[in-house]
Coordinates of C-alpha atoms and ligand atoms in Angstrom, one line a residue:
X1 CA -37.2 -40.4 27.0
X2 CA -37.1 -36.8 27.4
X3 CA -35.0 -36.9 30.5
X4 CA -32.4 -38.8 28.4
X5 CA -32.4 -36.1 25.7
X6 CA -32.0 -33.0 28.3
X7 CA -29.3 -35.6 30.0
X8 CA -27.4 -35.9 25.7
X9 CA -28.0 -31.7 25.3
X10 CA -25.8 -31.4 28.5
X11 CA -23.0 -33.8 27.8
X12 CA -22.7 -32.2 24.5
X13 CA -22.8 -28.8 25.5
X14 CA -19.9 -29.7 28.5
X15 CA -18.0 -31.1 25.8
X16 CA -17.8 -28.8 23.4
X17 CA -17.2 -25.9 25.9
X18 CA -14.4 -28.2 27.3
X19 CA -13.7 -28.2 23.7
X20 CA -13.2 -24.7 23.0
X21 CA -11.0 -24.6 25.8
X22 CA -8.5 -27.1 25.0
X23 CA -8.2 -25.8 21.1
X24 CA -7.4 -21.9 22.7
X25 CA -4.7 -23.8 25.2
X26 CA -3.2 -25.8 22.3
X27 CA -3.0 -22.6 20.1
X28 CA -1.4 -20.1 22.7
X29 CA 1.2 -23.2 23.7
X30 CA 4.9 -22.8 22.5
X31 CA 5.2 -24.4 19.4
X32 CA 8.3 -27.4 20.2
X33 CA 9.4 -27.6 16.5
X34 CA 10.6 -23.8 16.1
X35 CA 13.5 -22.9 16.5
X36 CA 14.7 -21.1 19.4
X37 CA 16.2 -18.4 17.2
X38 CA 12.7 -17.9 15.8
X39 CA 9.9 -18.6 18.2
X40 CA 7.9 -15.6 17.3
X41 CA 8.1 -15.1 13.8
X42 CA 6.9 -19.0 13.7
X43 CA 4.3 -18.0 16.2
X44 CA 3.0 -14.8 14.1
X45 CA 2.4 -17.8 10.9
X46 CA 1.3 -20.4 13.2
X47 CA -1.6 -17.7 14.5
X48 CA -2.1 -16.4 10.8
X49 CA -2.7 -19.9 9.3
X50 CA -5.7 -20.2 12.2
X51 CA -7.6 -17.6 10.5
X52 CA -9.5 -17.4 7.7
X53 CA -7.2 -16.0 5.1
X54 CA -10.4 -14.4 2.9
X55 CA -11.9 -12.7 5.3
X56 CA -10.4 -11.5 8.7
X57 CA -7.2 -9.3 8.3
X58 CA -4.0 -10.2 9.8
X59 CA -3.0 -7.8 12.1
X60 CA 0.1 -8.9 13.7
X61 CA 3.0 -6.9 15.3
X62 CA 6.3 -8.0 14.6
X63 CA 8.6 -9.2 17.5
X64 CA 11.7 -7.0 18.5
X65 CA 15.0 -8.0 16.8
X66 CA 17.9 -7.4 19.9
X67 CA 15.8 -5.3 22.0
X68 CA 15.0 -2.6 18.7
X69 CA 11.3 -2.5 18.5
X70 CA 10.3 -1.8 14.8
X71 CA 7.6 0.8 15.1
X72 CA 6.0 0.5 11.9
X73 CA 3.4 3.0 12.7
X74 CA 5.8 5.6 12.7
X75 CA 7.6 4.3 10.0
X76 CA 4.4 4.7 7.7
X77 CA 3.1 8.0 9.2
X78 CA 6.5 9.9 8.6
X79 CA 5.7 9.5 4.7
X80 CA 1.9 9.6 4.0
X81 CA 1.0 11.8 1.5
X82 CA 0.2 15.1 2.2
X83 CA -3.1 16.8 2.0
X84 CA -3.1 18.0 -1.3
X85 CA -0.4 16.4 -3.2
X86 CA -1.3 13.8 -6.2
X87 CA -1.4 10.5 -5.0
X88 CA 0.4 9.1 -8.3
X89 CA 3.2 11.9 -8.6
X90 CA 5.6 9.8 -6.6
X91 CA 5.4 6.0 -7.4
X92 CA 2.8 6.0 -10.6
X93 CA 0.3 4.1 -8.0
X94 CA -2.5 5.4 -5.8
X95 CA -0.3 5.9 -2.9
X96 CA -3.0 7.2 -1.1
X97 CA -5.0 4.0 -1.2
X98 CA -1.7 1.5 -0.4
X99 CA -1.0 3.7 2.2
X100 CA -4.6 3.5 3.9
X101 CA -4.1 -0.8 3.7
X102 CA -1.3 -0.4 6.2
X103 CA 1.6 -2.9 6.3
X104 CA -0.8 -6.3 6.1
X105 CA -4.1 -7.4 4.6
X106 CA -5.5 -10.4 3.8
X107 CA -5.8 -11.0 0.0
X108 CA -7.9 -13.9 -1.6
X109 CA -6.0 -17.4 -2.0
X110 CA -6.2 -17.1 -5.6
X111 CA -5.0 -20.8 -6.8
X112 CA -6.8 -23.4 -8.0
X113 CA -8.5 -25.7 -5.2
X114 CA -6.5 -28.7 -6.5
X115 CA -3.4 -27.3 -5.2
X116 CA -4.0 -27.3 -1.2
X117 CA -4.0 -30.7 -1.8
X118 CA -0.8 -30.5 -3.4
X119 CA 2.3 -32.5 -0.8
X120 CA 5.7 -31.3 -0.5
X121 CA 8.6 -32.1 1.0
X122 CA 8.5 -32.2 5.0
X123 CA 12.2 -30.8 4.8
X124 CA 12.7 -27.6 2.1
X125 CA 15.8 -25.7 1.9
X126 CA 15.8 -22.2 2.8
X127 CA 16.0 -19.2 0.9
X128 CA 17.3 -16.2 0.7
X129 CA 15.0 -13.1 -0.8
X130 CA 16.2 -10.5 -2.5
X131 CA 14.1 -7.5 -2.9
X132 CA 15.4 -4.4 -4.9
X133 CA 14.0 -1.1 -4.7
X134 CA 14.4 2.5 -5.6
X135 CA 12.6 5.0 -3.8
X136 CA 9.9 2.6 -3.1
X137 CA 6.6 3.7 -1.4
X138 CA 7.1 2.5 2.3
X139 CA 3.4 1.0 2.4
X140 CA 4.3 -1.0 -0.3
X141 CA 7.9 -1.9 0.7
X142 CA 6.3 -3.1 3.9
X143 CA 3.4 -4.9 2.7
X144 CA 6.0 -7.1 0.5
X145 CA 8.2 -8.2 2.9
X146 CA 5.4 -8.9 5.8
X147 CA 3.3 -10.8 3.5
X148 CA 7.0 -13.0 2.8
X149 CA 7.1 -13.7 6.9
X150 CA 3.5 -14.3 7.3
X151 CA 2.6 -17.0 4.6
X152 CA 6.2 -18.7 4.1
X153 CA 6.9 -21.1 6.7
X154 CA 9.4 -19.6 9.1
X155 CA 11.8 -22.2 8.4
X156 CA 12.2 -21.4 4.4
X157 CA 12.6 -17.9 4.9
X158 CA 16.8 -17.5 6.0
X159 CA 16.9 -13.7 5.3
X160 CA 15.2 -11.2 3.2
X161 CA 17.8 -8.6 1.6
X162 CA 17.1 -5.3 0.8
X163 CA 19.1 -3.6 -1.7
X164 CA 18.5 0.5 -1.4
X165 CA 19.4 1.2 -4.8
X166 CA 20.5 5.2 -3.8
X167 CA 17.0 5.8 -2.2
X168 CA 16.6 9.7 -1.4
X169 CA 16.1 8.8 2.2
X170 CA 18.1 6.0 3.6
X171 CA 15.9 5.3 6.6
X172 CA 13.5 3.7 4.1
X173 CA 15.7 0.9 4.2
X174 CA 17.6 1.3 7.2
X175 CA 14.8 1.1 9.6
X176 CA 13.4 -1.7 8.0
X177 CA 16.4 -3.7 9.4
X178 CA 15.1 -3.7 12.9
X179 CA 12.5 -6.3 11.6
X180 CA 14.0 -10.2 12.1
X181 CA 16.0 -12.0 9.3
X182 CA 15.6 -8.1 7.0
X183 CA 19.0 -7.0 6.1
X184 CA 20.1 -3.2 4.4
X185 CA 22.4 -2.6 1.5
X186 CA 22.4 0.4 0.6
X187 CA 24.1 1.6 -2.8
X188 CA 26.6 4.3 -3.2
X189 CA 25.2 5.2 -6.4
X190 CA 22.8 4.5 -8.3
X191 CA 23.3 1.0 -10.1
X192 CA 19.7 -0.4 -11.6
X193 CA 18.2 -3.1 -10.8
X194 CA 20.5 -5.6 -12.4
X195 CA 23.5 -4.7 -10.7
X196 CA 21.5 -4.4 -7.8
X197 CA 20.2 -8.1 -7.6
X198 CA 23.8 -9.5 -8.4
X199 CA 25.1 -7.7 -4.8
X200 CA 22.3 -9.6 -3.4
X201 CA 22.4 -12.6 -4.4
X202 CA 26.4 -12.4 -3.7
X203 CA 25.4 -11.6 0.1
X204 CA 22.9 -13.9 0.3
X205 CA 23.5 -16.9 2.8
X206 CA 20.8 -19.5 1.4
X207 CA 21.7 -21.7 -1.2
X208 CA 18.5 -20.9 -3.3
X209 CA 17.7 -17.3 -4.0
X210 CA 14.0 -15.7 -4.7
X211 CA 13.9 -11.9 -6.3
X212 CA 10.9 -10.5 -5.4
X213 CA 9.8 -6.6 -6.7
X214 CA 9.3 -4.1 -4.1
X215 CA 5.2 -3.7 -4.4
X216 CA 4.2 -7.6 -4.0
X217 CA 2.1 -9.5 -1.5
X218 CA 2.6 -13.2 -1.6
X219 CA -0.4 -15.2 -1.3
X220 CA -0.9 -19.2 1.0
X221 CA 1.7 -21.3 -0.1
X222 CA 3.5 -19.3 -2.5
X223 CA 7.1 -20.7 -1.6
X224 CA 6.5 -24.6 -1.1
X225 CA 5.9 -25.3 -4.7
X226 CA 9.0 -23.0 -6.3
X227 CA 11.9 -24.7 -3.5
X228 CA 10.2 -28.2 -4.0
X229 CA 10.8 -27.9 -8.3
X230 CA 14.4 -26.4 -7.7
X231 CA 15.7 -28.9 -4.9
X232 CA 14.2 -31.4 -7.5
X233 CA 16.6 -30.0 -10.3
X234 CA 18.6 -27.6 -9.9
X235 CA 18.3 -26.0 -13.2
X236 CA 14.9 -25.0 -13.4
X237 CA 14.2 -21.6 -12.9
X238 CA 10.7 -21.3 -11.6
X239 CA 8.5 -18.4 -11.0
X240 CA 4.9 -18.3 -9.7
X241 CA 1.5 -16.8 -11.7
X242 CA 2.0 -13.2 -11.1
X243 CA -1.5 -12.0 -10.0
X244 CA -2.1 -8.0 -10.6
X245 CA -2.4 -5.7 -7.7
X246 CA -4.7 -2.5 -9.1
X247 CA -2.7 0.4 -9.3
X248 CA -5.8 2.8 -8.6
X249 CA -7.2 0.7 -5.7
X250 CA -5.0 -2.2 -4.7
X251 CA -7.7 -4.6 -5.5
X252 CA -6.1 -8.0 -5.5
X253 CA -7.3 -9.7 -8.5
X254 CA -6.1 -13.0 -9.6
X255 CA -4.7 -13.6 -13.1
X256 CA -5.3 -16.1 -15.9
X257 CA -3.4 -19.7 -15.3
X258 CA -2.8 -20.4 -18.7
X259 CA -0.2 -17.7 -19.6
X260 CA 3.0 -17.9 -19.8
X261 CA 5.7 -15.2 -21.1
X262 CA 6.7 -14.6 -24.6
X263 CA 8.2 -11.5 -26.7
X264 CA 8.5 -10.2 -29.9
X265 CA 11.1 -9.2 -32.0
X266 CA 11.7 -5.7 -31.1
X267 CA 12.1 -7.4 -27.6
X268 CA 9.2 -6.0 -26.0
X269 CA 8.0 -8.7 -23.3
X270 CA 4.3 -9.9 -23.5
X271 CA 1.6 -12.4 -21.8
X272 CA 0.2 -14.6 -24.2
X273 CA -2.2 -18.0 -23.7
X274 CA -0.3 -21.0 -23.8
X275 CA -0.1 -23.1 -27.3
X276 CA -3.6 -24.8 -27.7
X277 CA -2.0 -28.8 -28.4
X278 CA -0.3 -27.8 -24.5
X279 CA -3.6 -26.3 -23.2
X280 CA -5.3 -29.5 -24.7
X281 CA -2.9 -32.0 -23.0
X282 CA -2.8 -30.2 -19.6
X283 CA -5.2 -32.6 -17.2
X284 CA -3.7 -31.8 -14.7
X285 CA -4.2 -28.1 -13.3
X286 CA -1.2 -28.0 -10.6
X287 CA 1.6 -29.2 -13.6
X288 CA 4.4 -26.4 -14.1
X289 CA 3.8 -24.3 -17.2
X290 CA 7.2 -24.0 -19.4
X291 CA 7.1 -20.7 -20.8
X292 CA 9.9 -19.3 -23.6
X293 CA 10.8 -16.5 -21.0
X294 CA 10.3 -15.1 -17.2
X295 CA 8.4 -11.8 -16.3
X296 CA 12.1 -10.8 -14.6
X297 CA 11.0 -9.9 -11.4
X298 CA 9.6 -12.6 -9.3
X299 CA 11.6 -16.1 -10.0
X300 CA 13.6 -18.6 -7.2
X301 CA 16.7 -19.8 -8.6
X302 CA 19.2 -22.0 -6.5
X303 CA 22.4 -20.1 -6.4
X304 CA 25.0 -22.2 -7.5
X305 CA 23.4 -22.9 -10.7
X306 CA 22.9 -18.5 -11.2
X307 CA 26.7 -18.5 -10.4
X308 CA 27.8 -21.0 -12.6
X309 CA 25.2 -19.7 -15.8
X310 CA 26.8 -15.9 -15.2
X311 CA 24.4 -14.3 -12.6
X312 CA 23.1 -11.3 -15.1
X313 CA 25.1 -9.1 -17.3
X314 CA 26.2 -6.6 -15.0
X315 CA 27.1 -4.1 -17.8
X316 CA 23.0 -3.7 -18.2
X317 CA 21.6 -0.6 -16.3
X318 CA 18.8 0.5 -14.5
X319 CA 15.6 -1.6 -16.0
X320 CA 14.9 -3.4 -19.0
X321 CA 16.4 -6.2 -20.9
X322 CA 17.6 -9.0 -18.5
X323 CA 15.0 -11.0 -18.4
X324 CA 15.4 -11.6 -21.8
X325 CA 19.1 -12.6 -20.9
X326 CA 18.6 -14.7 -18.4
X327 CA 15.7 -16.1 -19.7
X328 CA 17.8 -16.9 -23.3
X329 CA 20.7 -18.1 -21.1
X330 CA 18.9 -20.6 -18.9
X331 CA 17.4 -22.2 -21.8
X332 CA 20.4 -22.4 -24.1
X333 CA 22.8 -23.3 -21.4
X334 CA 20.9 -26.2 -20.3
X335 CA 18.3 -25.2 -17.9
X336 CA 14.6 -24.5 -18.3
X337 CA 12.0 -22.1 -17.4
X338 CA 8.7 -22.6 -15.8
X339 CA 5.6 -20.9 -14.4
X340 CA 4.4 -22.7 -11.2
X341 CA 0.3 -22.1 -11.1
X342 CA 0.1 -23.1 -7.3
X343 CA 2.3 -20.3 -6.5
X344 CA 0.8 -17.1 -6.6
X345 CA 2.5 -13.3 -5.9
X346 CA 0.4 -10.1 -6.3
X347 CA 2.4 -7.3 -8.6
X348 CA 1.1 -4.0 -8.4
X349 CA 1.7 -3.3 -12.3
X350 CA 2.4 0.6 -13.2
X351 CA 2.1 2.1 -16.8
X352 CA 5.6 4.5 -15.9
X353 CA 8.7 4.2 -14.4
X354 CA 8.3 6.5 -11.7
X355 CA 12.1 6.6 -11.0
X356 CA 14.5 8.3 -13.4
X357 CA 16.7 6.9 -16.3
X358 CA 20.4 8.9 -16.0
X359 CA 20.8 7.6 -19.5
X360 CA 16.8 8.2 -20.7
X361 CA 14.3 5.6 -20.7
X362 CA 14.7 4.7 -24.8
X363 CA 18.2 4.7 -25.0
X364 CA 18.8 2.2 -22.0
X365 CA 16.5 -0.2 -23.0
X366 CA 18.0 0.2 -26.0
X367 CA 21.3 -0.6 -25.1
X368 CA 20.2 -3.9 -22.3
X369 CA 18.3 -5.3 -25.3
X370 CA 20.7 -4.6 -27.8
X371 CA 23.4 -6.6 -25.7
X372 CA 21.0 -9.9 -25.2
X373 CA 20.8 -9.8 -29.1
X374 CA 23.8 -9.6 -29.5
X375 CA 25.1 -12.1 -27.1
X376 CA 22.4 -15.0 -27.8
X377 CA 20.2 -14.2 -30.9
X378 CA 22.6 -15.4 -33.4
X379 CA 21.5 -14.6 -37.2
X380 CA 18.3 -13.5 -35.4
X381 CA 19.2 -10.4 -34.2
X382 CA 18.1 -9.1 -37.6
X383 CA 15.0 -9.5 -36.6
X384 CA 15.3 -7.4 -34.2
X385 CA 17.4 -4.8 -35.7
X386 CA 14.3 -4.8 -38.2
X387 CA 11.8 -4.2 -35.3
X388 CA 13.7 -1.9 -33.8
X389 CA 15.5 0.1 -36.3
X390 CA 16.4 2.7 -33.9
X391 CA 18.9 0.3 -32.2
X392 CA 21.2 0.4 -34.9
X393 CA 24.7 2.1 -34.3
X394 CA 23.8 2.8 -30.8
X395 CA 26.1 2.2 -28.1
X396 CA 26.3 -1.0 -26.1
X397 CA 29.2 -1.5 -24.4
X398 CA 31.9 -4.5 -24.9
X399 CA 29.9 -7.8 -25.3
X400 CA 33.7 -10.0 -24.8
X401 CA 33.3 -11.6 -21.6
X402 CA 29.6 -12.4 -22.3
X403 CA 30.8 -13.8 -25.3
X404 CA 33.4 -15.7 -23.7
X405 CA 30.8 -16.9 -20.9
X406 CA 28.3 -18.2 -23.7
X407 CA 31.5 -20.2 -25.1
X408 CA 32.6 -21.6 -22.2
X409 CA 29.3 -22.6 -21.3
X410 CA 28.9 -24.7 -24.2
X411 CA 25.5 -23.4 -25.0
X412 CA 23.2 -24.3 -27.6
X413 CA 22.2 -22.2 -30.6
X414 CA 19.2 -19.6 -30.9
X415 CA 18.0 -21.4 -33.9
X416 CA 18.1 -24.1 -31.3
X417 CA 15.9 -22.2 -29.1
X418 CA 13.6 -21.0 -32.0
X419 CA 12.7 -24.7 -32.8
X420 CA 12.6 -26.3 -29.4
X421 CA 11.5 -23.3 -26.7
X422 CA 9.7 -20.8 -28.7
X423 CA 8.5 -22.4 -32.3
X424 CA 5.1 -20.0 -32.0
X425 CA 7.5 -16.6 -32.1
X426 CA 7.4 -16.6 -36.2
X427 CA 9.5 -15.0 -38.5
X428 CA 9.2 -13.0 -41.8
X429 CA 7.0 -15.1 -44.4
X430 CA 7.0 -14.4 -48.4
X431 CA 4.1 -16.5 -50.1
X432 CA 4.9 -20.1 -49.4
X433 CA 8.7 -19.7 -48.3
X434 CA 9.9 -18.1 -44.7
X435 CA 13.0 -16.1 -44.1
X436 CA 14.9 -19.1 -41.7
X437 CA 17.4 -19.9 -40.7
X438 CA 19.8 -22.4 -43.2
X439 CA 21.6 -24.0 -40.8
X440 CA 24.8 -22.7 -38.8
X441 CA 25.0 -18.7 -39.5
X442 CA 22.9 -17.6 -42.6
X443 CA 19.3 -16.7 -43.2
X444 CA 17.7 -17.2 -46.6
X445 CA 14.3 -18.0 -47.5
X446 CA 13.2 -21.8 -47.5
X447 CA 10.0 -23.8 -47.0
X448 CA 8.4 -23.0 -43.9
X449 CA 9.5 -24.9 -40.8
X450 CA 6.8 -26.6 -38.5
X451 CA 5.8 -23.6 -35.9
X452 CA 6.8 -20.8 -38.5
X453 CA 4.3 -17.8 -38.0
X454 CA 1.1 -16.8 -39.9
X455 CA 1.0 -15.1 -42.9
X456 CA 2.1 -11.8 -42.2
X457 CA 2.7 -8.8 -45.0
X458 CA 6.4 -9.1 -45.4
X459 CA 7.3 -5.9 -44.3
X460 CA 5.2 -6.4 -40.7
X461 CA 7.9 -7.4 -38.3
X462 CA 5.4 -9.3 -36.2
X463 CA 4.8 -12.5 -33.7
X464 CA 1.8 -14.7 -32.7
X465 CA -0.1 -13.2 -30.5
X466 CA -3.2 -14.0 -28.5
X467 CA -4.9 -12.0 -25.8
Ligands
LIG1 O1 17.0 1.8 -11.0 C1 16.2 1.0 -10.5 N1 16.6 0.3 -9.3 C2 15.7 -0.6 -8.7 O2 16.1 -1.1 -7.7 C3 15.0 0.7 -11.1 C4 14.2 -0.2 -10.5 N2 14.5 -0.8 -9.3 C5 13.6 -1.8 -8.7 C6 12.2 -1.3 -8.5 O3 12.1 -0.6 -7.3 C7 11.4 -2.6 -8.5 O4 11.4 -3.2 -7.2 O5 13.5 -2.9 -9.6 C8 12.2 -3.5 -9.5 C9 11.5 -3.5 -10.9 O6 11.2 -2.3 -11.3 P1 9.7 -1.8 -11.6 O7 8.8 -2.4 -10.7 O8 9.7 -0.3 -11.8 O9 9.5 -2.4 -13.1 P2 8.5 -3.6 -13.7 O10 7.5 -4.1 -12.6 O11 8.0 -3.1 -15.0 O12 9.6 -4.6 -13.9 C10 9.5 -5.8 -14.7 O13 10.5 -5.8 -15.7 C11 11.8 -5.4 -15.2 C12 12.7 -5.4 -16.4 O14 14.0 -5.0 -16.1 C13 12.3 -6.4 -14.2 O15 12.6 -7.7 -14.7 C14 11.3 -6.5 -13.1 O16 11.7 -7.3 -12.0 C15 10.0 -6.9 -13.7 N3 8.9 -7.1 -12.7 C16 8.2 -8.2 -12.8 O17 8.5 -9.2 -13.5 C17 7.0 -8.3 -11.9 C18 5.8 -8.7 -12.8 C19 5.6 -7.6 -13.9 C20 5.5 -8.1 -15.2 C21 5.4 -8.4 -16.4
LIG2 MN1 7.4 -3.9 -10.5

């Protein structure tokens, strides 16, 4: 009996050091199904999706691009801070603390567990990322677009595009295009981040483009659910849950999944909890979230639909504004909008710009936001001319060939929009009667429509809001 147990001990123990043998060999083979235009990139995710994502750090060099070796140490040791200097002058976020996290860390996989067991397509169209920056730190810069090649499958990924919006030092961006599928524009001036984007996505060689800002880290499986819902349809817009990277210590903390984007009349973009009948219905914790608009900076789009809907109103500068556009645009034009909660992308959120406004800050987003009213808010830019009195009588620019664009379009009215995107966003209330909308292009005071706000004091300007 006890010869037959020591005989069981030592089968096992041959087998599972046999074992451990053959699971190294399989995992250093060449994998067959990458490309040979791409072997190592897809090795560098094959090796990363071994470990354990929450608790060992990927540390991964990336392969040469033609013989050019990107040496990212020296690329991040050229600009660390200096003894001395405030770690916040530059880029509003503890540089100091990005910087001393290198180019690649692992974060936690913040989605809900219901989602690994989410399926998508075997075959996904590629994309092309467009990532537009402004005297970026290079920490950050260079977290962003490793954490794109090593949790998106190598075959999604076609080419990340930098646009150099008139950094002070080229090499920022230049050097970064010795890493494989990065490409450089550089701007000859300095153009925003709108105008920015649109070069992009006009150089980009996927058929479905993904802006990303330049302080992100993607987390597991960000990509797969966003291509899956566009390649569905091509006019949704999708974007993921934007989880918030601390600005004091780069902490990667996840963020609430029942958000999704809203405004209020002065224009001023806010989260707020999704309508309680939705949150009541939602059973199902992986479902797309609509939401009335999009942050602005992290989204996938497929690119003939952002052609043929007008790209972004390229007379809008530096910051501000467009999301409202586009956000207005893809609803009333015939698309939709949704937050994805199984795809999840760390922001590092600032409370300044740390970049310059040629224009000044107020005035600029004075004049983006003045144009989306304009252009799509019908009779209800009043409302926003009363939040925002200050916009009145300043310049804008020509609004014609947005104009023309919305006409041509055929799109459908922001009344439309009130009543079937955003009935919670309510408008001016007198005792029993609201000021709405009385059919095509006049306001006047009427019964309250279902979804019209709470009581409010009638000269409060104000929207639902819950934190
Ligand atoms: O002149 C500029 N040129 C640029 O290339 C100014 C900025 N930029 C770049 C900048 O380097 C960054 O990569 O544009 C990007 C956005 O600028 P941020 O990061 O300074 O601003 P933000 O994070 O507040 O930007 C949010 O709102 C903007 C409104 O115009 C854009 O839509 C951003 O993309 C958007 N960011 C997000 O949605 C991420 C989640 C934050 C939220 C809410
Ligand atoms: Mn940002």
């Amino acid at each position: 009996m006890r010869r037959i147990r020591a005989n069981a001990i030592a089968i096992l123990t041959v087998a599972w050091i046999l074992g451990t043998f053959y699971y190294l060999w399989q995992d250093n083979k060449p994998h067959s199904s990458s490309s040979a235009s791409e072997p190592r990139v897809a090795d560098i995710r094959r090796h990363a999706a071994h470990r354990d994502d929450r608790t060992i750090p990927l540390i991964v060099t990336l392969p040469s691009r033609g013989g050019v070796i990107f040496d990212e140490k020296a690329y991040l040791l050229e600009k660390q801070l200096k003894a001395g200097d405030d770690p916040y002058r530059d880029h509003a976020f503890n540089l100091a603390e990005s910087d001393r996290l290198g180019s690649e860390r692992a974060i936690r996989d913040t989605r809900h567990y219901r989602c690994a067991s989410v399926n998508y397509d075997a075959t996904l169209p590629p994309t092309s990322i467009i990532i537009t920056f402004n005297n970026e730190a290079r920490s950050t810069l260079l977290r962003t677009i490793k954490s794109v090649l090593l949790r998106s499958p190598p075959s999604l990924i076609q080419e990340i595009i930098l646009i150099d919006d008139f950094s002070t030092d080229p090499e920022d961006c230049q050097l970064l295009s010795q890493i494989p599928k990065v490409r450089c524009l550089r701007n000859g001036r300095r153009e925003g981040l709108i105008r920015s984007r649109v070069r992009g996505a006009d150089s980009a060689s996927a058929s479905i483009l993904t802006f990303l800002d330049s302080h992100c880290e993607v987390n597991t499986d960000w990509l797969q659910p966003m291509i899956q819902r566009v390649k569905e349809d091509r006019t949704r817009v999708v974007s993921p849950i934007i989880d918030v990277i601390s600005l004091d210590n780069f902490a990667y903390l996840a963020a609430s999944a029942d958000l999704r984007g809203g405004f209020d009349w002065s224009l001023h973009f806010k989260w707020e909890q999704i309508p309680i009948e939705q949150k009541m219905s939602r059973n199902d914790p992986t479902l797309p979230i609509r939401t009335p608009v999009i942050a602005g900076g992290i989204f996938v789009m497929d690119k003939s639909w952002f052609n043929h809907l007008g790209q972004y109103d390229t007379h809008m500068d530096i910051w501000g504004g467009e999301n409202f556009e586009l956000s207005f645009r893809v609803w009333m034009c015939g698309g939709s909008l949704e937050i994805l909660p199984c795809s999840r992308v760390g922001h590092v959120f600032r409370k300044r710009h740390p970049y310059d406004f040629p224009e000044g800050n107020a005035l600029t987003y004075i004049k983006n936001t003045r144009r989306a009213a304009e252009v799509w808010m019908d009779e209800y830019k009043q409302y926003y001319y009363s939040a925002r009195p200050s916009a009145q009588g300043k310049a804008f620019g020509s609004i014609a060939d947005r104009l023309t664009l919305r006409h041509k379009l055929n799109c459908k009215s922001f009344h439309w929009y009130m009543e079937n995107v955003y009935p919670e966003l309510s408008v001016l209330r007198q005792g029993g009667l609201c000021l709405e909308s009385l059919g095509s292009d006049s306001l006047g005071l009427a019964e309250c429509s279902k979804g019209s706000g709470a009581m409010r004091p009638q000269s409060q300007v104000s929207t639902i809001t819950h934190h």
